PDB file of C-alpha atoms and ligand atoms in Angstrom:
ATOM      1  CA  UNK W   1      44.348 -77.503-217.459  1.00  0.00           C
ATOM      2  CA  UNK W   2      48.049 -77.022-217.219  1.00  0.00           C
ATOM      3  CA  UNK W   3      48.384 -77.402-221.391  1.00  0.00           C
ATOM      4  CA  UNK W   4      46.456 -75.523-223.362  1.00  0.00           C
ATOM      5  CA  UNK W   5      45.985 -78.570-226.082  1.00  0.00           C
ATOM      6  CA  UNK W   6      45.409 -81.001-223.278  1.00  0.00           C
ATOM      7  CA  UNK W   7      41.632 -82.163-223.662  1.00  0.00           C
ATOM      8  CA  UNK W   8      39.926 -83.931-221.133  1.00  0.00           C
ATOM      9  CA  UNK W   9      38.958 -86.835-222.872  1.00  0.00           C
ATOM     10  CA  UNK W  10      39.143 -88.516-226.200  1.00  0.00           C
ATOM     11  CA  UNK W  11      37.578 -91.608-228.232  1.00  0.00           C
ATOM     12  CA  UNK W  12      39.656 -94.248-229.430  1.00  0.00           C
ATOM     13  CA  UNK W  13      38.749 -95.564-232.493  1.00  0.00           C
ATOM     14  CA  UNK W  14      39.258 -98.906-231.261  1.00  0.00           C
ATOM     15  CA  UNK W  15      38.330-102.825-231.347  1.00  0.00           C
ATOM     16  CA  UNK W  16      36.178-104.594-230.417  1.00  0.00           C
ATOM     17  CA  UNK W  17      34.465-100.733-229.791  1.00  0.00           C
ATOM     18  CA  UNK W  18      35.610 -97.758-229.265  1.00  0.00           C
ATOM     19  CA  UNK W  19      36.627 -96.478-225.895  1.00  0.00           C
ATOM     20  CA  UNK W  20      36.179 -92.869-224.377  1.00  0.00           C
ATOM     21  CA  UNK W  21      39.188 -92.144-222.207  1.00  0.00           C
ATOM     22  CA  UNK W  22      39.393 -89.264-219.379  1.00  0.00           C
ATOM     23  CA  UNK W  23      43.465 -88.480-220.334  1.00  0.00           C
ATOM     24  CA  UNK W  24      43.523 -87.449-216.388  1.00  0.00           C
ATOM     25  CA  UNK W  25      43.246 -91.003-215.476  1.00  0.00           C
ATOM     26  CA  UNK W  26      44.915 -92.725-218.186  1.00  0.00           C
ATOM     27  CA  UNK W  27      48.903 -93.897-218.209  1.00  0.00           C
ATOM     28  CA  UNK W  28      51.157 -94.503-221.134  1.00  0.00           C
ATOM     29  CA  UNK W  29      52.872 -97.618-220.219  1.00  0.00           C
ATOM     30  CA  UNK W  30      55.842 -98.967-222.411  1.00  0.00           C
ATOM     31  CA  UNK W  31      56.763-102.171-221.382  1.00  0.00           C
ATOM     32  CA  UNK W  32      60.604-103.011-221.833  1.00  0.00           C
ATOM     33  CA  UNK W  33      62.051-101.165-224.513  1.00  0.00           C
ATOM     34  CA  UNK W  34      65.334-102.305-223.545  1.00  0.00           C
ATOM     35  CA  UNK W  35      68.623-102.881-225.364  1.00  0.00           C
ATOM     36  CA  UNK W  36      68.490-106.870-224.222  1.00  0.00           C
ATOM     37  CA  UNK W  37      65.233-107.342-226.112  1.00  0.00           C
ATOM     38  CA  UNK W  38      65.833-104.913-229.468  1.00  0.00           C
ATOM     39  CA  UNK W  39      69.215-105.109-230.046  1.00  0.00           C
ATOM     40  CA  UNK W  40      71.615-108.297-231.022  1.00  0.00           C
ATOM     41  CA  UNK W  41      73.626-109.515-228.170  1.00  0.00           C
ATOM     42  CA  UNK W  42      70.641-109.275-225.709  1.00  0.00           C
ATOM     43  CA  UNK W  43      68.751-111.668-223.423  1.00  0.00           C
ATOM     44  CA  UNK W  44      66.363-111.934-226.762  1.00  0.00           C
ATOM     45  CA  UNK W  45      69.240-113.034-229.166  1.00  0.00           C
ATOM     46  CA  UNK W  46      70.233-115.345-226.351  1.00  0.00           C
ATOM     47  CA  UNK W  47      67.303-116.852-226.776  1.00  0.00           C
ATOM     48  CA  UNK W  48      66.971-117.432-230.536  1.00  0.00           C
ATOM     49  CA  UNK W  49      65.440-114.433-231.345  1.00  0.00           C
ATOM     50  CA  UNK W  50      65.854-112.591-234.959  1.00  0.00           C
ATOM     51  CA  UNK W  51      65.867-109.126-232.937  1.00  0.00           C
ATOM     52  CA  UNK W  52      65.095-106.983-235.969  1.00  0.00           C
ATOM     53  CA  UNK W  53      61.553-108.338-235.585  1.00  0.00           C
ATOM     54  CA  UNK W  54      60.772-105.845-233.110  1.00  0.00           C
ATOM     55  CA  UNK W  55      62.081-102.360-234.577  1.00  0.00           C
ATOM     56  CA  UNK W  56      58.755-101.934-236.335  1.00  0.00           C
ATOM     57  CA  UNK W  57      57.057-100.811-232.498  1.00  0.00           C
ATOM     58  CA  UNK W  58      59.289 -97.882-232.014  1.00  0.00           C
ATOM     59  CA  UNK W  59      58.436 -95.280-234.512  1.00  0.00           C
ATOM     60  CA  UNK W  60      54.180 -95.589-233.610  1.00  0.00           C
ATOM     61  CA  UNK W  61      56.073 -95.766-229.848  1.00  0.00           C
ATOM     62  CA  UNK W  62      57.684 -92.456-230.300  1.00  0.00           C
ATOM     63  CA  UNK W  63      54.840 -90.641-231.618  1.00  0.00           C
ATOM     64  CA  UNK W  64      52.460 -91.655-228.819  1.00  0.00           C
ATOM     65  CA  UNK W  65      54.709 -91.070-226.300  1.00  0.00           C
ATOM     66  CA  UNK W  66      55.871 -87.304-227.842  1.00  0.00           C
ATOM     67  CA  UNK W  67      52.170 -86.733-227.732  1.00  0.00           C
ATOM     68  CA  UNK W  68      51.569 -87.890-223.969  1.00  0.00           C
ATOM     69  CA  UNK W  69      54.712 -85.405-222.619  1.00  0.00           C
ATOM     70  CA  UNK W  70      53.079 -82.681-225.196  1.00  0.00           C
ATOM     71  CA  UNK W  71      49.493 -83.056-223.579  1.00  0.00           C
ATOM     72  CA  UNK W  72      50.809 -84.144-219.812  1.00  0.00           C
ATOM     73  CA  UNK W  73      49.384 -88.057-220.178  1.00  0.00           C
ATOM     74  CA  UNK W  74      51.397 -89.769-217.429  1.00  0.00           C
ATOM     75  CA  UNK W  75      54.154 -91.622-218.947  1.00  0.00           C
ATOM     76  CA  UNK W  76      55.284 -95.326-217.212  1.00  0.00           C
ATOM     77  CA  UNK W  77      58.196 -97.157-218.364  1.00  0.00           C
ATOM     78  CA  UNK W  78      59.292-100.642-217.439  1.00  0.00           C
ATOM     79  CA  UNK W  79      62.164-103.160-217.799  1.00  0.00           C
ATOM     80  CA  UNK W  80      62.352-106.422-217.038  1.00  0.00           C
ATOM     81  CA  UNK W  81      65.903-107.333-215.286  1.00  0.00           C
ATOM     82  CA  UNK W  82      67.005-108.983-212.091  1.00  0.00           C
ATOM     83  CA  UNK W  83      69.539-108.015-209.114  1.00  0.00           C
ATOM     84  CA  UNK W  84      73.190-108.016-210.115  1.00  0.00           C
ATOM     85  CA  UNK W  85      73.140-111.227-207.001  1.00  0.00           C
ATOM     86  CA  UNK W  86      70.023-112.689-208.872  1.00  0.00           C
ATOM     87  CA  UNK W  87      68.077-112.980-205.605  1.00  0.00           C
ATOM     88  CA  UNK W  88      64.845-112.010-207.294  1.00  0.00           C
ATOM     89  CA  UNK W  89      65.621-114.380-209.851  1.00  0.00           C
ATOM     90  CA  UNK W  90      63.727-117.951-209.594  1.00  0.00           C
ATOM     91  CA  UNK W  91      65.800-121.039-210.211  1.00  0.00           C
ATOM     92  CA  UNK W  92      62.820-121.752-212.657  1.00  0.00           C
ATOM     93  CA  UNK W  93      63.711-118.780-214.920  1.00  0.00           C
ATOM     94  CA  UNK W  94      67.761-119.158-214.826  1.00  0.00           C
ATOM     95  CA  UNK W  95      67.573-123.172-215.640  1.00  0.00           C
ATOM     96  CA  UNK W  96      65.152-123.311-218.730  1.00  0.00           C
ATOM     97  CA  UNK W  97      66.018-123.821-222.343  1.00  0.00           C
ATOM     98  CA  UNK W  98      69.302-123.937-223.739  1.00  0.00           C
ATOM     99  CA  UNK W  99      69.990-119.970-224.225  1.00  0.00           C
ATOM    100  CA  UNK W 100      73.323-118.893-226.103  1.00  0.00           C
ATOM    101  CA  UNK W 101      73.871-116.802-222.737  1.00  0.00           C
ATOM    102  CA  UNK W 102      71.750-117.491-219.534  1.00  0.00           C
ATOM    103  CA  UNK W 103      70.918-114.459-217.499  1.00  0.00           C
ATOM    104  CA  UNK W 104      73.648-112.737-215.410  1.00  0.00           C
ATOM    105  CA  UNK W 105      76.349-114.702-217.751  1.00  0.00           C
ATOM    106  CA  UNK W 106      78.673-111.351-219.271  1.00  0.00           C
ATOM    107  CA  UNK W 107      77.760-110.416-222.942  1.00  0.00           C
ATOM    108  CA  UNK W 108      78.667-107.443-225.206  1.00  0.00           C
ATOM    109  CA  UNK W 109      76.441-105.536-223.769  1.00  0.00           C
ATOM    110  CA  UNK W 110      77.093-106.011-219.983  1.00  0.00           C
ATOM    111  CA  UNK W 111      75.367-109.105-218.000  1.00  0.00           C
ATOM    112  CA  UNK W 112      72.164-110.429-219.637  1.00  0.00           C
ATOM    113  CA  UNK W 113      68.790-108.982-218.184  1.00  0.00           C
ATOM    114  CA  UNK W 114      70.764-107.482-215.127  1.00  0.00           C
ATOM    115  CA  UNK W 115      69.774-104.239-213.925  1.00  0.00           C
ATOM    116  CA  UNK W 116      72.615-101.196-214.146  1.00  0.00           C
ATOM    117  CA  UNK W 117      74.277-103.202-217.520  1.00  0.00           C
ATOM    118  CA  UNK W 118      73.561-101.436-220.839  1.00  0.00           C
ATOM    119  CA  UNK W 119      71.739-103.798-222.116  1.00  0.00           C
ATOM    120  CA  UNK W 120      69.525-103.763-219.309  1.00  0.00           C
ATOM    121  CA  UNK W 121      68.427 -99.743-220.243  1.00  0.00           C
ATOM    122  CA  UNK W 122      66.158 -98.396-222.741  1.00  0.00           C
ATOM    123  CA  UNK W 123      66.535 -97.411-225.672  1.00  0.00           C
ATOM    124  CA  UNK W 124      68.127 -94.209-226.953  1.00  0.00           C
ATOM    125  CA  UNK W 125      65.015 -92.919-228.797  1.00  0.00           C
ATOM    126  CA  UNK W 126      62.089 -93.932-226.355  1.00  0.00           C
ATOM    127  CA  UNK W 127      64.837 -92.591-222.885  1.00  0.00           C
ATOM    128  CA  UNK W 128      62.726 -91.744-220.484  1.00  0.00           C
ATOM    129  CA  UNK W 129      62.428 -88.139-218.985  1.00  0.00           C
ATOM    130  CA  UNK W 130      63.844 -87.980-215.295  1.00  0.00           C
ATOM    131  CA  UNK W 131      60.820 -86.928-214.383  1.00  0.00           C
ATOM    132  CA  UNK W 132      58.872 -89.938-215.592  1.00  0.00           C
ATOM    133  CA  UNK W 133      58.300 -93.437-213.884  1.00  0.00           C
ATOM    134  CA  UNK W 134      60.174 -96.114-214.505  1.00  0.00           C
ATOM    135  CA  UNK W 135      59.305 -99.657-213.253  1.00  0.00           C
ATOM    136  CA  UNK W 136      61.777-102.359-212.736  1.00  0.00           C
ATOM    137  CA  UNK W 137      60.291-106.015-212.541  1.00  0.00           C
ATOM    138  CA  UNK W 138      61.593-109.392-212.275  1.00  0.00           C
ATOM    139  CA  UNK W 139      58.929-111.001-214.016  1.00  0.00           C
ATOM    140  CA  UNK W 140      57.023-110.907-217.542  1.00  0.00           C
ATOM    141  CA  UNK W 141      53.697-109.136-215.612  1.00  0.00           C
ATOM    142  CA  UNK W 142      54.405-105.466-214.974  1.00  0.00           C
ATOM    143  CA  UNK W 143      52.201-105.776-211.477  1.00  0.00           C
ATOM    144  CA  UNK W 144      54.208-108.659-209.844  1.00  0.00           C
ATOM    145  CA  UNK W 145      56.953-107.738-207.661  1.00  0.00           C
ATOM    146  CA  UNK W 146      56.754-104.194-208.082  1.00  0.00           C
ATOM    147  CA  UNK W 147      55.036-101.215-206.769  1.00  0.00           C
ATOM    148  CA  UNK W 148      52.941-100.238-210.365  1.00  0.00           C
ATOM    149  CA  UNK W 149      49.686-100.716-208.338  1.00  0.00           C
ATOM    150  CA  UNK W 150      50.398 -98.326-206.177  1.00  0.00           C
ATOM    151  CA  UNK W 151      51.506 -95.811-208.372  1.00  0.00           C
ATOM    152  CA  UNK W 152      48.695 -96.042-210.399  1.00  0.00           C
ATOM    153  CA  UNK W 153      46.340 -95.465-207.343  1.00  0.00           C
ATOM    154  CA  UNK W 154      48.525 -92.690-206.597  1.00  0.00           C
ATOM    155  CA  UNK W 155      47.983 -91.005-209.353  1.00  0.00           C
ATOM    156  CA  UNK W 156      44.237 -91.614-209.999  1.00  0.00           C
ATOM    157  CA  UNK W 157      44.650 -93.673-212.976  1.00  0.00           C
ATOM    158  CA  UNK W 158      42.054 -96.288-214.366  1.00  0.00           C
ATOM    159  CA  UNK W 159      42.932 -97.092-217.818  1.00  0.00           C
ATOM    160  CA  UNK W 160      46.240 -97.915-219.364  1.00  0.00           C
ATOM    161  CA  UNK W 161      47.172 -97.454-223.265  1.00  0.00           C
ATOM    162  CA  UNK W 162      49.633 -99.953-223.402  1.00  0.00           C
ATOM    163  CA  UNK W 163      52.658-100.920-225.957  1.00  0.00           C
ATOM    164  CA  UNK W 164      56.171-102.300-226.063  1.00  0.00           C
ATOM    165  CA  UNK W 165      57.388-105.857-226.810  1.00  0.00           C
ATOM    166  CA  UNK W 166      56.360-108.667-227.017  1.00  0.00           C
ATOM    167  CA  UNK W 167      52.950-108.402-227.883  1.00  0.00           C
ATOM    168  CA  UNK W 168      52.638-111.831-226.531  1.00  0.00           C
ATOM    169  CA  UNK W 169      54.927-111.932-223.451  1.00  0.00           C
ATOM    170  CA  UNK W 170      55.562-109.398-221.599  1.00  0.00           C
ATOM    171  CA  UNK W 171      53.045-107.114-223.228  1.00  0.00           C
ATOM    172  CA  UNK W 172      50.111-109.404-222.755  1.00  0.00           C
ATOM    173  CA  UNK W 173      51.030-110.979-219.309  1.00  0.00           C
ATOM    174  CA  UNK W 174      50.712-107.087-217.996  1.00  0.00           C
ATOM    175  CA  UNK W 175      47.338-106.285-220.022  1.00  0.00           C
ATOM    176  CA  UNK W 176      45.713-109.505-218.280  1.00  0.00           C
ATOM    177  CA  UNK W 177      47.170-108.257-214.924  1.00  0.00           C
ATOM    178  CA  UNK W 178      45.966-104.889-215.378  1.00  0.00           C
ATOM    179  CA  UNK W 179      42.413-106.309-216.276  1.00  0.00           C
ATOM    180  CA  UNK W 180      42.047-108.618-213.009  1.00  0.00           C
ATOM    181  CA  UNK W 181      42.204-105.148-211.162  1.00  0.00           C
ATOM    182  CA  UNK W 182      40.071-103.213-213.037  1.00  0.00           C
ATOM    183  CA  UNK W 183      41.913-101.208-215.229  1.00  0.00           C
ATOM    184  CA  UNK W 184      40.699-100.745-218.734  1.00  0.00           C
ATOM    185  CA  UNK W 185      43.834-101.489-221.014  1.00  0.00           C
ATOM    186  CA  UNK W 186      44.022-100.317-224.762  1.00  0.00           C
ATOM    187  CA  UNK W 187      46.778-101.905-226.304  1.00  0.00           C
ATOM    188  CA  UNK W 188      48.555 -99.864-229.567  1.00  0.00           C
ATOM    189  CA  UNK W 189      48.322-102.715-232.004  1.00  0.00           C
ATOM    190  CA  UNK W 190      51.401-101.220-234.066  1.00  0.00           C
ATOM    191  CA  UNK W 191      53.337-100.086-230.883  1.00  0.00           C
ATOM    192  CA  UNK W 192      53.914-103.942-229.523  1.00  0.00           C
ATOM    193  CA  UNK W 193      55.511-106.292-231.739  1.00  0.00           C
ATOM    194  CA  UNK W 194      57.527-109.981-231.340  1.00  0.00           C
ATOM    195  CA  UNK W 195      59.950-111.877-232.438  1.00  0.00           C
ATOM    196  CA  UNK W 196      56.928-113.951-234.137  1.00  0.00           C
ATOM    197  CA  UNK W 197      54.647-112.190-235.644  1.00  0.00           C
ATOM    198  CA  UNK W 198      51.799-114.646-235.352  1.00  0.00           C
ATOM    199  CA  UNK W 199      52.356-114.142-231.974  1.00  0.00           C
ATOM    200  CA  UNK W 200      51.900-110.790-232.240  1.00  0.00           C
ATOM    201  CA  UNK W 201      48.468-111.130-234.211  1.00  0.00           C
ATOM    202  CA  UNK W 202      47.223-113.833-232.255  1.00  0.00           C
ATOM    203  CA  UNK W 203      48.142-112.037-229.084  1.00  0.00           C
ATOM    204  CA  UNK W 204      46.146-108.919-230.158  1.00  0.00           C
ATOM    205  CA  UNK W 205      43.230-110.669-231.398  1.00  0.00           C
ATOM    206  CA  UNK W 206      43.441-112.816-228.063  1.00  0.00           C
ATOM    207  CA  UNK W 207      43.108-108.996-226.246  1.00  0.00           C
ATOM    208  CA  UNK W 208      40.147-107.826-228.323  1.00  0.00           C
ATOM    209  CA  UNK W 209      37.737-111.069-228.624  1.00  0.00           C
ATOM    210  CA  UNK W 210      34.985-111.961-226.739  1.00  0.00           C
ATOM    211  CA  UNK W 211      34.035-108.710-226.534  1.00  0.00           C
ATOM    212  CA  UNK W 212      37.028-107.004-225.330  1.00  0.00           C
ATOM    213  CA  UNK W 213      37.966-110.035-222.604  1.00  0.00           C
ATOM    214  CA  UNK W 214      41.126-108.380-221.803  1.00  0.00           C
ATOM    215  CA  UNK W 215      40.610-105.002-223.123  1.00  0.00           C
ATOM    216  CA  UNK W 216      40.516-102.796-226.611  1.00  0.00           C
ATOM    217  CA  UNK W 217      43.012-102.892-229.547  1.00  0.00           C
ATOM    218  CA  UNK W 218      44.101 -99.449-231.640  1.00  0.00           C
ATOM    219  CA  UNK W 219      46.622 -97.837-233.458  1.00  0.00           C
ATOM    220  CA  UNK W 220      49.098 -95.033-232.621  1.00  0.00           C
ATOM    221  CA  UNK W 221      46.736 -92.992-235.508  1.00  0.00           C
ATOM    222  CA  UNK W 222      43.669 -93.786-233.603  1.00  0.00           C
ATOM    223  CA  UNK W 223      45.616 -93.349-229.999  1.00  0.00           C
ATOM    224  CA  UNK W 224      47.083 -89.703-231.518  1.00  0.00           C
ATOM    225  CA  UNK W 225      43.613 -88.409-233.303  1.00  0.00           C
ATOM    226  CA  UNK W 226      41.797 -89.218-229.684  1.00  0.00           C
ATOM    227  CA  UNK W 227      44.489 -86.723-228.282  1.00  0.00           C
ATOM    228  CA  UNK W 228      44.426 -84.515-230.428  1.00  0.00           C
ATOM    229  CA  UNK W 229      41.420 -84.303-232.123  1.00  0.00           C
ATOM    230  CA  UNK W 230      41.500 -82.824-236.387  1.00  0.00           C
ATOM    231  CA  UNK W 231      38.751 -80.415-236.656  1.00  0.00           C
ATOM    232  CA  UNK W 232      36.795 -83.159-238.585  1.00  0.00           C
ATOM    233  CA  UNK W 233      36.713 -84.886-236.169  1.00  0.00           C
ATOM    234  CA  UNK W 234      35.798 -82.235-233.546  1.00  0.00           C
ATOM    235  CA  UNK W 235      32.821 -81.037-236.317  1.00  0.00           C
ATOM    236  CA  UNK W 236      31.356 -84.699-236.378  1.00  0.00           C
ATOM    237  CA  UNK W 237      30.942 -84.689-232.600  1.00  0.00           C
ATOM    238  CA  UNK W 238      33.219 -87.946-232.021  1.00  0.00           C
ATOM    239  CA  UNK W 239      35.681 -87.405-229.914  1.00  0.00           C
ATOM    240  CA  UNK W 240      33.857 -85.297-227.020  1.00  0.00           C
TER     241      UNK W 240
HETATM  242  N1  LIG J 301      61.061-113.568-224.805  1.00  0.00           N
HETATM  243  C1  LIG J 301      60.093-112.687-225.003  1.00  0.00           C
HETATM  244  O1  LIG J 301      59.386-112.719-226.005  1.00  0.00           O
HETATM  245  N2  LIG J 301      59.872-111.718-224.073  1.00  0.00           N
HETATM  246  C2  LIG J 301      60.427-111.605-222.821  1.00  0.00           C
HETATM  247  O2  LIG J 301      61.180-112.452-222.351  1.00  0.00           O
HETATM  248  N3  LIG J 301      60.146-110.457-222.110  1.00  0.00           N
HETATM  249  C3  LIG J 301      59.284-109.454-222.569  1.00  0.00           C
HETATM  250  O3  LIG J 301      58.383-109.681-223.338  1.00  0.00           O
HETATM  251  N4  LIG J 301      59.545-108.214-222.153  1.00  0.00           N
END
C-alpha cells in the first residue's frame, strides 16, 4: 500500500452486527452537504425547515472524511440541484407544497437548488479535494440520473459508509438504492442528521432492523477505530 497507515481492512463496531470492510473497496459518500440544506436562506428554509437542526453531522463528517484522504478511502460527494433551465426538473417536484421560495426562484444565496449558485455548493469545512468525485443529481436517490454506478464499478467498490443529511431523505433514499444493487451500506449514525430528529432515529433504526434490511448503523468512533485501529484493539484480535 501507497500509505503506510492504510490497513486493508477493518471491523465496524456496528448494528445490527458488526461488519468487516476491505477499505480497497469501500467509498465515503457524503450526500449533500450543501449551503441550500445547512444554511438559512436555502431550499431547506424554503421549505420550513429550522436549518440549525442539521449542524450536529458535520464535526463526526469531518473526522471521517480527514481519516479517508489520510488512509486513501475513496471519497464521493454529492449535491442535489437541477439545470439553471430546470429541464431535469419534474413538474412534480417544482409544483408541490407551498415553499417560501420554489426552486430556481432567486434567494440570498443565488437560485434555490440550482447548480453553479452558492447555495447550490458545499460547505466550506467538508469542500471537496479537486481530486475527489463529486456527484450532481436531480433527485433525492444518489443512483438516479447520474453516473454513481458506474463509478463505483470503476473503481472496484462494494460497500459504501454513508452520511450527510437528511437521515431520512436523501440519505436513506440512496442507502436503499445502493442495497437493490448489492452494495453493503454502513450508515454513520452521528454523521446524517434532519430537520426532525425522529426522523432521523426512525430512519436509522428503519436501516438497521430486520437484520440489517438495508444495511448496518455506526458511529464516526466506531467508523475511525476500524481505520485506524488503537493497539487494544489490534491486541484483542478485532479488527483483523
Ligand atoms: N427536505 C429534505 O429533508 N431533504 C431534501 O430535500 N434533500 C436531501 O435530503 N438531500
Amino acid at each position: 500500500m501507497a500509505n503506510p497507515k492504510y490497513t486493508s481492512s477493518g471491523t465496524i463496531v456496528a448494528e445490527p452486527e458488526p461488519i468487516t470492510l476491505d477499505w480497497s473497496k469501500t467509498a465515503l459518500v457524503i450526500i449533500d452537504m450543501q449551503r441550500d440544506f445547512m444554511e438559512p436562506g436555502g431550499f431547506g428554509e424554503t421549505l420550513g425547515n429550522d436549518v440549525s437542526q442539521l449542524a450536529r453531522a458535520v464535526k463526526p463528517i469531518g473526522a471521517v472524511l480527514a481519516a479517508c484522504r489520510d488512509t486513501g478511502i475513496l471519497v464521493i460527494h454529492t449535491r442535489e440541484g437541477h439545470l439553471p433551465d430546470l429541464s431535469d426538473a419534474p413538474p412534480a417536484k417544482l409544483e408541490r407544497g407551498k415553499p417560501s421560495l420554489r426552486i430556481g426562484d432567486p434567494g440570498p444565496m443565488g437560485r434555490i437548488l440550482i447548480r453553479g449558485e452558492d447555495g447550490h455548493d458545499i460547505i466550506s469545512e467538508l469542500y471537496p479535494l479537486d481530486s475527489e468525485i463529486v456527484i450532481d443529481k436531480p433527485g433525492k436517490g444518489a443512483f438516479y440520473a447520474t453516473e454513481l454506478g458506474d463509478v463505483l464499478q470503476n473503481h472496484g467498490i462494494e460497500n459504501l459508509v454513508v452520511c450527510g443529511v437528511t437521515t431520512e431523505v436523501c440519505v436513506n433514499t440512496t442507502v436503499r438504492e445502493a442495497n437493490d444493487r448489492g452494495y453493503r451500506c454502513v450508515v454513520m449514525s452521528d454523521g446524517c442528521a434532519s430537520y426532525f430528529p425522529e426522523f432521523h432515529e426512525m430512519g436509522l433504526k428503519m436501516i438497521k432492523a430486520q437484520g440489517g434490511i438495508f444495511g448496518w448503523v455506526a458511529d464516526s468512533a466506531a467508523i475511525l477505530e476500524a481505520i485506524y485501529p488503537t493497539s487494544k484493539t489490534l491486541a484483542a484480535g478485532a479488527s483483523r
